[in-house]
XYZ file of C-alpha atoms in Angstrom:
594
model
C 18.539 -16.171 4.638
C 17.664 -18.971 2.289
C 15.730 -21.553 4.263
C 17.586 -24.811 4.747
C 17.414 -27.320 7.574
C 20.710 -25.957 8.922
C 19.538 -22.322 8.806
C 16.205 -23.183 10.364
C 17.962 -24.880 13.258
C 20.024 -21.724 13.806
C 16.955 -19.484 13.741
C 15.024 -21.710 16.119
C 17.944 -21.717 18.543
C 18.266 -17.938 18.238
C 14.542 -17.582 18.887
C 14.877 -19.720 22.014
C 17.819 -17.615 23.222
C 20.242 -20.552 23.021
C 22.551 -18.592 20.721
C 22.915 -14.802 20.984
C 21.355 -12.272 18.651
C 23.580 -10.374 16.261
C 21.739 -7.092 16.868
C 19.265 -5.791 19.443
C 17.192 -2.626 19.352
C 16.674 -1.337 22.873
C 14.434 1.221 24.607
C 12.061 1.759 21.693
C 8.259 1.903 21.585
C 6.800 -0.831 19.390
C 3.999 -0.084 16.942
C 2.366 -3.495 16.792
C 0.371 -3.470 13.561
C -0.916 -6.993 14.244
C -2.769 -6.015 17.427
C -3.123 -2.222 16.981
C -1.140 -1.634 20.187
C 1.722 0.713 21.045
C 3.991 -0.273 23.945
C 7.585 -0.436 25.108
C 9.494 -3.383 23.625
C 12.967 -4.346 22.492
C 13.765 -6.367 19.367
C 16.384 -9.082 18.830
C 17.697 -9.885 15.361
C 19.684 -12.905 14.181
C 21.258 -12.388 10.745
C 18.355 -10.889 8.758
C 15.478 -12.218 10.880
C 13.609 -10.954 13.915
C 13.861 -13.639 16.616
C 12.353 -11.922 19.683
C 10.202 -8.931 20.618
C 9.767 -7.747 24.196
C 12.391 -8.278 26.897
C 15.520 -9.354 25.000
C 17.955 -9.440 27.915
C 18.562 -13.157 27.406
C 19.407 -12.618 23.730
C 22.406 -10.341 24.246
C 25.873 -11.851 23.920
C 29.389 -10.429 24.133
C 29.418 -9.529 20.419
C 25.792 -8.445 20.055
C 25.448 -4.990 18.500
C 22.993 -2.611 20.142
C 20.900 0.191 18.654
C 19.463 2.655 21.151
C 15.917 3.629 20.156
C 15.191 5.777 23.211
C 12.304 8.120 22.425
C 11.663 6.506 19.030
C 8.819 4.380 17.682
C 9.593 1.066 16.018
C 7.570 0.595 12.817
C 7.729 -2.177 10.212
C 9.376 -1.305 6.903
C 6.899 0.268 4.484
C 5.576 -1.650 1.457
C 4.655 -0.035 -1.853
C 1.859 -2.246 -3.130
C 2.148 -1.366 -6.820
C 5.011 0.478 -8.460
C 6.612 0.882 -11.872
C 9.939 2.144 -10.571
C 11.136 2.497 -14.165
C 8.767 5.446 -14.650
C 10.890 7.427 -12.197
C 13.698 7.038 -14.778
C 15.802 5.654 -11.906
C 17.412 2.234 -12.113
C 16.687 -0.172 -9.249
C 19.914 0.948 -7.563
C 19.135 4.656 -7.918
C 15.512 4.105 -6.938
C 16.608 2.387 -3.718
C 18.792 5.392 -2.925
C 15.706 7.598 -3.178
C 13.027 5.599 -1.363
C 14.794 3.459 1.259
C 15.799 6.494 3.362
C 12.062 7.370 3.371
C 11.299 4.005 5.002
C 10.184 2.034 1.929
C 11.863 -1.341 2.275
C 9.698 -3.472 -0.030
C 7.775 -2.981 -3.238
C 5.569 -5.159 -5.392
C 6.364 -4.786 -9.080
C 6.187 -6.596 -12.390
C 9.406 -4.917 -13.562
C 7.446 -4.965 -16.774
C 9.141 -1.998 -18.397
C 12.477 -3.812 -18.175
C 10.871 -6.918 -19.679
C 9.387 -4.959 -22.584
C 12.845 -3.695 -23.627
C 15.126 -6.623 -22.656
C 13.063 -9.784 -22.111
C 13.776 -12.458 -19.520
C 17.537 -12.118 -19.946
C 17.388 -8.476 -18.910
C 14.976 -9.357 -16.105
C 17.517 -11.800 -14.664
C 20.097 -9.012 -14.609
C 17.637 -6.816 -12.726
C 17.037 -9.648 -10.230
C 20.803 -9.796 -9.652
C 20.823 -6.027 -9.106
C 17.998 -6.320 -6.567
C 20.028 -8.812 -4.519
C 22.668 -6.096 -3.986
C 20.066 -3.521 -2.958
C 18.489 -2.778 0.434
C 15.104 -2.610 -1.343
C 13.144 -5.851 -1.687
C 11.117 -6.457 -4.820
C 8.292 -8.982 -4.665
C 7.874 -9.707 -8.342
C 4.623 -10.481 -10.069
C 4.906 -12.050 -13.510
C 3.106 -9.707 -15.943
C -0.111 -11.330 -17.160
C 1.261 -10.625 -20.643
C 3.366 -8.104 -22.505
C 2.538 -5.779 -23.986
C -0.575 -4.635 -22.105
C -1.867 -2.782 -25.134
C -5.037 -3.691 -26.981
C -4.672 -4.120 -29.969
C -1.217 -5.540 -29.334
C 1.652 -3.136 -29.944
C 5.288 -4.080 -30.443
C 7.802 -4.850 -27.691
C 11.143 -6.653 -27.516
C 9.645 -9.652 -25.694
C 6.127 -11.065 -25.593
C 5.028 -12.568 -22.284
C 2.648 -15.422 -23.153
C 0.835 -18.193 -21.298
C 3.686 -20.511 -22.298
C 6.165 -18.169 -20.581
C 3.984 -18.285 -17.467
C 4.287 -22.061 -17.337
C 7.991 -21.516 -16.713
C 8.362 -18.286 -14.724
C 5.566 -18.903 -12.225
C 7.786 -21.623 -10.773
C 10.659 -19.192 -10.172
C 11.397 -18.396 -6.516
C 11.158 -14.684 -7.381
C 7.514 -14.994 -8.479
C 4.803 -14.022 -5.974
C 1.794 -13.700 -8.284
C 0.451 -12.469 -11.623
C 0.940 -8.740 -12.111
C -1.454 -6.011 -13.282
C -4.115 -8.157 -14.917
C -6.008 -5.586 -16.966
C -9.804 -5.961 -16.948
C -10.318 -5.772 -20.713
C -8.053 -8.756 -21.286
C -10.130 -10.786 -18.824
C -13.569 -9.742 -20.036
C -12.508 -10.068 -23.692
C -11.370 -13.613 -22.796
C -7.826 -13.196 -24.086
C -6.223 -16.649 -24.300
C -2.802 -15.640 -22.949
C -4.349 -13.803 -19.993
C -6.706 -16.625 -19.080
C -3.826 -19.057 -19.528
C -1.712 -17.084 -17.052
C -4.588 -17.086 -14.538
C -5.187 -20.821 -14.965
C -1.487 -21.500 -14.458
C -1.523 -19.360 -11.305
C -4.360 -21.485 -9.935
C -2.147 -24.556 -10.309
C 0.683 -22.779 -8.509
C -1.574 -21.222 -5.851
C -0.450 -17.720 -6.763
C -2.636 -14.618 -6.314
C -3.821 -12.495 -9.253
C -3.122 -8.761 -9.005
C -5.651 -6.591 -10.808
C -5.978 -3.381 -12.808
C -9.606 -2.403 -13.296
C -10.140 1.367 -13.437
C -13.794 2.407 -13.431
C -14.971 -1.228 -13.265
C -18.439 -1.393 -11.761
C -21.516 -3.615 -11.858
C -21.612 -6.562 -14.251
C -18.191 -5.788 -15.725
C -16.669 -5.917 -12.243
C -18.549 -9.119 -11.425
C -17.272 -10.849 -14.531
C -13.746 -9.665 -13.792
C -13.872 -10.972 -10.226
C -15.058 -14.361 -11.427
C -11.565 -14.814 -12.883
C -10.190 -14.817 -9.331
C -8.729 -11.308 -9.145
C -7.587 -10.586 -5.576
C -6.854 -6.848 -5.460
C -6.846 -3.615 -7.431
C -4.918 -0.336 -7.381
C -7.118 1.653 -9.805
C -10.192 3.457 -8.483
C -11.222 6.917 -9.570
C -13.570 7.705 -6.679
C -14.420 6.356 -3.240
C -17.723 4.819 -4.374
C -15.743 2.614 -6.735
C -13.481 1.637 -3.823
C -16.479 0.717 -1.680
C -18.123 -1.405 -4.379
C -14.939 -3.322 -5.055
C -14.339 -3.943 -1.364
C -17.915 -5.041 -0.744
C -17.362 -7.571 -3.497
C -14.347 -9.009 -1.720
C -11.332 -7.186 -3.117
C -8.318 -5.833 -1.282
C -7.921 -2.208 -2.365
C -4.798 -0.133 -2.867
C -5.141 3.632 -2.734
C -2.855 5.254 -5.285
C -1.079 8.546 -4.763
C 1.433 9.054 -7.568
C 3.238 12.100 -8.893
C 0.427 12.817 -11.358
C -2.630 10.986 -9.988
C -3.578 12.255 -6.564
C -6.318 9.855 -5.510
C -5.707 9.482 -1.793
C -7.836 12.414 -0.649
C -10.864 11.160 -2.584
C -10.470 7.412 -2.127
C -9.716 7.495 1.602
C -13.312 8.700 2.042
C -14.318 5.046 1.740
C -12.792 4.648 5.202
C -13.374 8.042 6.802
C -16.973 8.576 5.593
C -18.483 5.242 4.539
C -17.165 2.451 6.751
C -14.100 2.533 9.045
C -14.071 -1.284 9.041
C -12.881 -1.203 5.430
C -9.530 0.172 6.584
C -7.973 -3.179 7.437
C -8.137 -4.244 3.765
C -6.875 -0.943 2.345
C -3.223 -0.367 1.539
C -1.101 2.156 -0.365
C 0.787 2.361 -3.625
C 2.524 5.086 -5.606
C 2.468 3.423 -9.076
C 4.522 6.119 -10.852
C 6.655 8.687 -9.032
C 9.316 11.171 -10.036
C 12.669 11.500 -8.312
C 11.922 15.129 -7.502
C 8.658 14.267 -5.758
C 10.324 11.621 -3.583
C 13.158 13.947 -2.613
C 10.774 16.803 -1.844
C 7.797 15.032 -0.225
C 8.948 11.548 0.698
C 7.503 8.265 -0.485
C 5.126 5.962 1.441
C 5.938 7.922 4.585
C 4.254 10.846 2.845
C 1.147 8.726 2.187
C 0.975 7.837 5.878
C 1.110 11.530 6.765
C -1.495 12.397 4.109
C -3.884 9.729 5.398
C -3.515 10.994 8.960
C -4.226 14.511 7.699
C -7.465 13.216 6.139
C -8.627 11.877 9.499
C -7.269 8.328 9.560
C -5.962 7.199 12.952
C -2.133 6.976 12.951
C -2.132 3.248 13.755
C -4.569 2.573 10.920
C -2.517 4.651 8.460
C 0.631 2.736 9.435
C -1.200 -0.560 8.955
C -2.174 0.586 5.461
C 1.511 1.073 4.642
C 2.689 -2.206 6.168
C 0.691 -5.262 7.233
C -2.359 -4.568 5.046
C -0.252 -4.656 1.908
C 1.642 -7.728 3.089
C -1.621 -9.582 3.708
C -3.121 -8.477 0.398
C -0.148 -9.952 -1.452
C 0.213 -12.992 0.824
C 3.718 -12.035 1.930
C 2.876 -11.304 5.580
C 4.898 -14.334 6.681
C 7.956 -12.430 5.433
C 7.336 -8.707 5.908
C 4.766 -6.235 7.190
C 5.161 -6.569 10.970
C 7.803 -6.596 13.666
C 7.313 -10.191 14.724
C 9.543 -13.224 15.326
C 10.283 -15.040 12.091
C 9.813 -11.977 9.877
C 12.609 -10.264 7.967
C 14.150 -7.509 10.087
C 12.918 -4.450 8.177
C 12.419 -1.883 10.931
C 12.065 1.898 11.015
C 12.813 4.275 13.857
C 10.391 7.203 13.584
C 9.992 10.312 15.700
C 6.282 9.813 16.400
C 3.283 8.007 14.956
C 1.416 11.274 14.283
C 4.308 13.173 12.694
C 5.838 10.040 11.131
C 9.279 11.297 10.205
C 11.559 8.356 9.434
C 14.951 8.801 11.072
C 16.614 5.372 10.816
C 16.034 2.464 8.429
C 17.070 -1.137 9.075
C 16.677 -3.696 6.295
C 17.627 -7.347 6.507
C 18.885 -6.690 10.019
C 21.386 -4.012 8.990
C 21.235 -0.252 9.480
C 21.132 1.091 5.914
C 19.858 4.672 6.166
C 19.866 7.496 8.667
C 18.548 11.058 8.566
C 17.346 10.828 4.989
C 20.487 9.303 3.442
C 21.853 5.834 2.825
C 24.424 4.944 5.463
C 26.760 3.303 2.955
C 27.835 3.594 -0.665
C 25.559 1.696 -3.041
C 26.884 1.222 -6.562
C 25.024 0.136 -9.664
C 26.263 -3.048 -11.341
C 28.119 -3.005 -14.617
C 25.549 -3.109 -17.419
C 25.708 -5.744 -20.118
C 24.652 -5.273 -23.726
C 21.252 -6.734 -22.816
C 20.336 -3.627 -20.839
C 21.982 -1.048 -23.027
C 19.763 1.317 -24.901
C 20.374 0.892 -28.618
C 17.268 2.032 -30.452
C 16.916 -0.308 -33.422
C 15.074 1.965 -35.805
C 15.947 4.014 -38.842
C 16.527 7.745 -38.749
C 13.489 9.828 -39.622
C 12.748 12.792 -41.865
C 10.135 15.485 -41.439
C 7.942 13.644 -43.962
C 7.460 10.875 -41.387
C 5.444 13.302 -39.269
C 3.326 14.955 -41.946
C -0.259 13.707 -42.110
C -0.996 13.360 -45.832
C -4.551 13.173 -47.209
C -6.174 12.804 -50.626
C -7.008 16.482 -51.139
C -4.454 19.178 -51.928
C -6.012 22.155 -50.158
C -9.025 22.584 -47.941
C -10.212 21.559 -44.485
C -9.957 18.373 -42.465
C -12.228 17.556 -39.557
C -10.120 15.429 -37.205
C -10.468 13.616 -33.903
C -7.894 15.013 -31.496
C -7.083 13.091 -28.296
C -7.654 15.744 -25.630
C -5.799 15.160 -22.355
C -7.964 15.679 -19.247
C -5.432 14.365 -16.771
C -2.517 11.961 -17.055
C -4.722 8.924 -17.761
C -7.844 10.408 -19.327
C -8.107 11.430 -22.969
C -11.439 12.551 -24.418
C -12.621 13.094 -27.980
C -12.273 16.587 -29.393
C -13.395 17.280 -32.958
C -11.388 20.056 -34.599
C -11.239 21.529 -38.105
C -7.686 21.954 -39.430
C -6.216 23.430 -42.587
C -4.992 21.167 -45.397
C -2.123 22.640 -47.415
C -0.320 20.833 -50.234
C -1.950 17.578 -49.191
C -0.815 17.838 -45.544
C -3.089 18.359 -42.528
C -1.594 21.229 -40.563
C -1.212 21.178 -36.772
C -2.661 24.330 -35.212
C -1.163 25.779 -32.040
C -3.889 28.420 -31.852
C -6.438 25.613 -31.496
C -4.029 23.581 -29.352
C -3.725 20.685 -31.805
C -0.361 18.940 -32.197
C 0.876 15.917 -34.106
C 1.767 12.807 -32.111
C 3.518 9.668 -33.290
C 4.819 6.375 -31.885
C 7.713 4.583 -33.588
C 8.610 0.944 -32.982
C 12.196 0.849 -31.723
C 13.094 -2.839 -31.299
C 13.833 -3.650 -34.942
C 10.863 -5.956 -35.308
C 8.616 -4.292 -37.902
C 9.384 -0.566 -38.282
C 5.841 0.517 -37.383
C 5.048 4.239 -37.256
C 1.733 5.815 -36.257
C 0.450 9.358 -36.576
C -2.487 11.177 -34.985
C -3.577 14.424 -33.339
C -3.579 15.471 -29.679
C -4.606 18.424 -27.545
C -3.996 19.706 -24.038
C -0.233 20.279 -24.127
C -0.490 23.802 -25.557
C 2.966 23.813 -27.140
C 3.332 26.918 -29.285
C 6.262 25.466 -31.221
C 8.862 22.712 -31.178
C 8.596 19.066 -30.176
C 9.368 16.631 -27.383
C 10.120 12.910 -27.461
C 10.794 10.000 -25.126
C 12.045 6.406 -25.477
C 10.564 5.681 -22.035
C 6.829 5.261 -22.589
C 4.901 2.513 -20.838
C 3.412 0.090 -21.632
C 5.662 -0.756 -24.584
C 8.492 1.816 -24.408
C 8.549 2.605 -28.072
C 9.525 6.145 -29.050
C 6.748 8.680 -28.592
C 7.075 12.148 -30.080
C 4.730 15.131 -30.061
C 5.066 18.515 -31.669
C 3.916 21.528 -33.617
C 6.635 21.089 -36.239
C 7.306 17.948 -38.270
C 10.924 19.021 -38.695
C 11.442 19.420 -34.937
C 9.707 16.081 -34.308
C 12.194 14.397 -36.654
C 15.159 16.100 -34.984
C 13.895 14.981 -31.561
C 13.495 11.334 -32.603
C 16.861 11.262 -34.371
C 18.573 12.690 -31.294
C 17.193 9.809 -29.207
C 18.336 7.271 -31.803
C 21.823 8.790 -31.963
C 22.187 8.884 -28.175
C 20.712 5.550 -27.153
C 17.427 6.787 -25.719
C 16.164 9.314 -23.230
C 13.905 12.338 -23.288
C 14.408 15.451 -25.375
C 12.856 18.851 -26.098
C 13.547 20.569 -29.431
C 12.636 24.009 -30.777
C 13.539 25.845 -33.988
C 15.743 22.985 -35.123
C 17.836 22.902 -31.939
C 17.951 20.508 -28.984
C 16.983 22.555 -25.934
C 17.258 19.879 -23.220
C 18.183 16.186 -23.180
C 17.875 13.631 -20.382
C 19.837 10.458 -21.274
C 18.423 7.064 -20.217
C 21.170 4.529 -20.923
C 19.611 1.590 -19.032
C 17.341 0.044 -21.638
C 16.400 3.487 -22.901
C 14.096 3.829 -19.886
C 16.254 4.403 -16.777
C 19.527 5.798 -15.464
C 22.093 4.987 -12.781
C 22.544 8.678 -11.978
C 21.918 9.840 -8.422
C 18.256 10.691 -7.659
C 19.221 14.324 -7.092
C 20.736 14.553 -10.581
C 17.731 12.921 -12.252
C 15.470 15.314 -10.333
C 17.540 18.247 -11.613
C 17.427 17.016 -15.219
C 13.699 16.296 -14.901
C 13.127 19.849 -13.755
C 15.156 21.254 -16.634
C 13.431 19.242 -19.348
C 9.956 19.995 -17.986
C 10.871 23.686 -17.831
C 11.920 23.518 -21.471
C 8.456 22.167 -22.354
C 6.822 24.810 -20.156
C 8.832 27.516 -21.944
C 7.300 26.306 -25.218
C 3.818 26.948 -23.800
C 2.878 23.731 -21.992
C 1.198 24.352 -18.638
C 0.879 20.704 -17.517
C 2.676 19.844 -14.255
C 4.665 16.960 -15.832
C 4.614 17.511 -19.609
C 6.757 14.539 -20.620
C 5.155 12.142 -18.144
C 1.701 13.107 -19.416
C 2.995 12.455 -22.934
C 4.610 9.105 -22.218
C 1.368 7.777 -20.736
C -0.353 8.211 -24.115
C 0.436 4.623 -25.262
C -1.463 3.132 -22.295
C -4.636 1.585 -23.757
C -6.025 0.197 -20.485
C -7.723 3.461 -19.521
C -10.472 5.160 -21.592
C -10.974 6.860 -23.960
C -8.064 7.189 -26.411
C -4.417 6.237 -26.756
C -1.746 5.805 -29.418
C 0.743 2.997 -29.991
C 2.982 1.971 -32.877
C 0.008 0.225 -34.519
C -2.027 3.448 -34.615
C -4.372 5.651 -32.594
C -6.568 3.472 -30.371
C -10.196 3.736 -29.271
C -9.867 2.297 -25.764
C -13.612 1.603 -25.503
C -13.999 -0.244 -28.815
C -10.509 -1.772 -28.372
C -9.397 -1.125 -31.928
C -7.518 1.446 -33.966
C -9.329 4.341 -35.625
C -8.836 6.845 -38.412
C -8.425 10.328 -36.920
C -9.576 11.950 -40.172
C -13.334 12.349 -39.825
C -14.078 14.412 -42.930
C -12.232 16.149 -45.775
C -13.551 19.299 -47.481
C -11.646 20.347 -50.605
C -11.386 23.999 -51.636
C -13.247 24.806 -54.823
């Protein structure tokens, strides 16, 4: 409920038992994450707020609804501490259908992918959608958009002047994903956002992969509160010893929990109370198959974390890290009534989900029909770029025939690209991709009608033997990214996305093999999670059939424009050296035939 004097009076009276509760949960066993205790207790709820925990006999009226939790454990709703739900290709509505039945009732997000394609107007539509959803979103205003360095092209640029406005919005709970390089390079917009947050007493959420020593110290001097990016447990320990809250990430493609939890299980158990969980980027198929944060709780327990501690990591720890523990994170009077009924704290299977005081999911499914809102033109997916030809994806050089030594961005995991020097043939003035050497062409095309930028470079690690694949969903800027062994197939793939308003596509021998439409901003869909999971599986299989052996071929590809993680990336402004923070020429040397 919105807090007014009238509402506060009602809540206080409900808390004192003067007026009856609307709902009570009886006969359950409370998991008290505040005191690390487990004991029998009932819960009374008035509207959307917990008003009593313990003996609630005096809170029951003639019209009070009862939920029998006999044999079940009462756990606070789970909180995902850092998530780009857009990367699942599910709209907010569809995403809620997937994760709420798993017990995730809150997430912290910048909704930055929506902002990059639709600006503040589109963001307001997403806020309206969230209000209709059982999933809470605690929004952090992105420190800037885009996150790329040098700056790539997006539909809307988040600047320090924008922060002066949006940080005063009731939806704003902090500054989101403040990338280290922008702090240490003293970017004016980033420092302006941080300075504005100091005025508004808002926390700064970080993003500092591999930050250690002096670089970490300088970063922390900007007032960064927490981080979700650590590549090993030593990095976690250093960051925590220097005062940070740490989020352990376990996404669909970055499986860091097993390594990073060692900070707690091997180095210092006392660190646990300032460790929480996030998933960052997940696929619909993974959520449906494994679960969401409930899966992270089970994984942590498997790695030797005590069940109570693992549950704290998924609830109160995250709430405290983000300064929202007065609202969520525990089953306590005055908190929002987000409560799970689970079978046991060791097994942690979520059976019933209550959000805002209402039963919304049971036995893995939503308990009611949730419909997506009607989409306006702001969040439609027109790609404002010209059709391409195969010539757009041919790398032309000054010699007619010979050899070209090139720098190929070699994928070593979803977020790591290393330098690989390769010698390629030059025929008729065009550098030839080489599937035998596992070298493909890759390009990013600006799709917002702002400048028509196109880039072109070389990449390795996908092992496509022919064809191409493309996506209009590609954080951090969501321009079109296309990769392939054939310039003609690359052009067909891009043109198919333009003709169909965005999505993901695989092409071979001049034919579209699979297509996954993404009509919400070109980055998401209102389809059911099960249908997106099916289409995901089909399009990844199509890439696998062309030779790719990566677990998520298109997700690995659409992470290529992220410049925040070393060593190489590509955006619409060109291939990027993520260490030097500038673009580079992938042609290292040309040797003409004599």
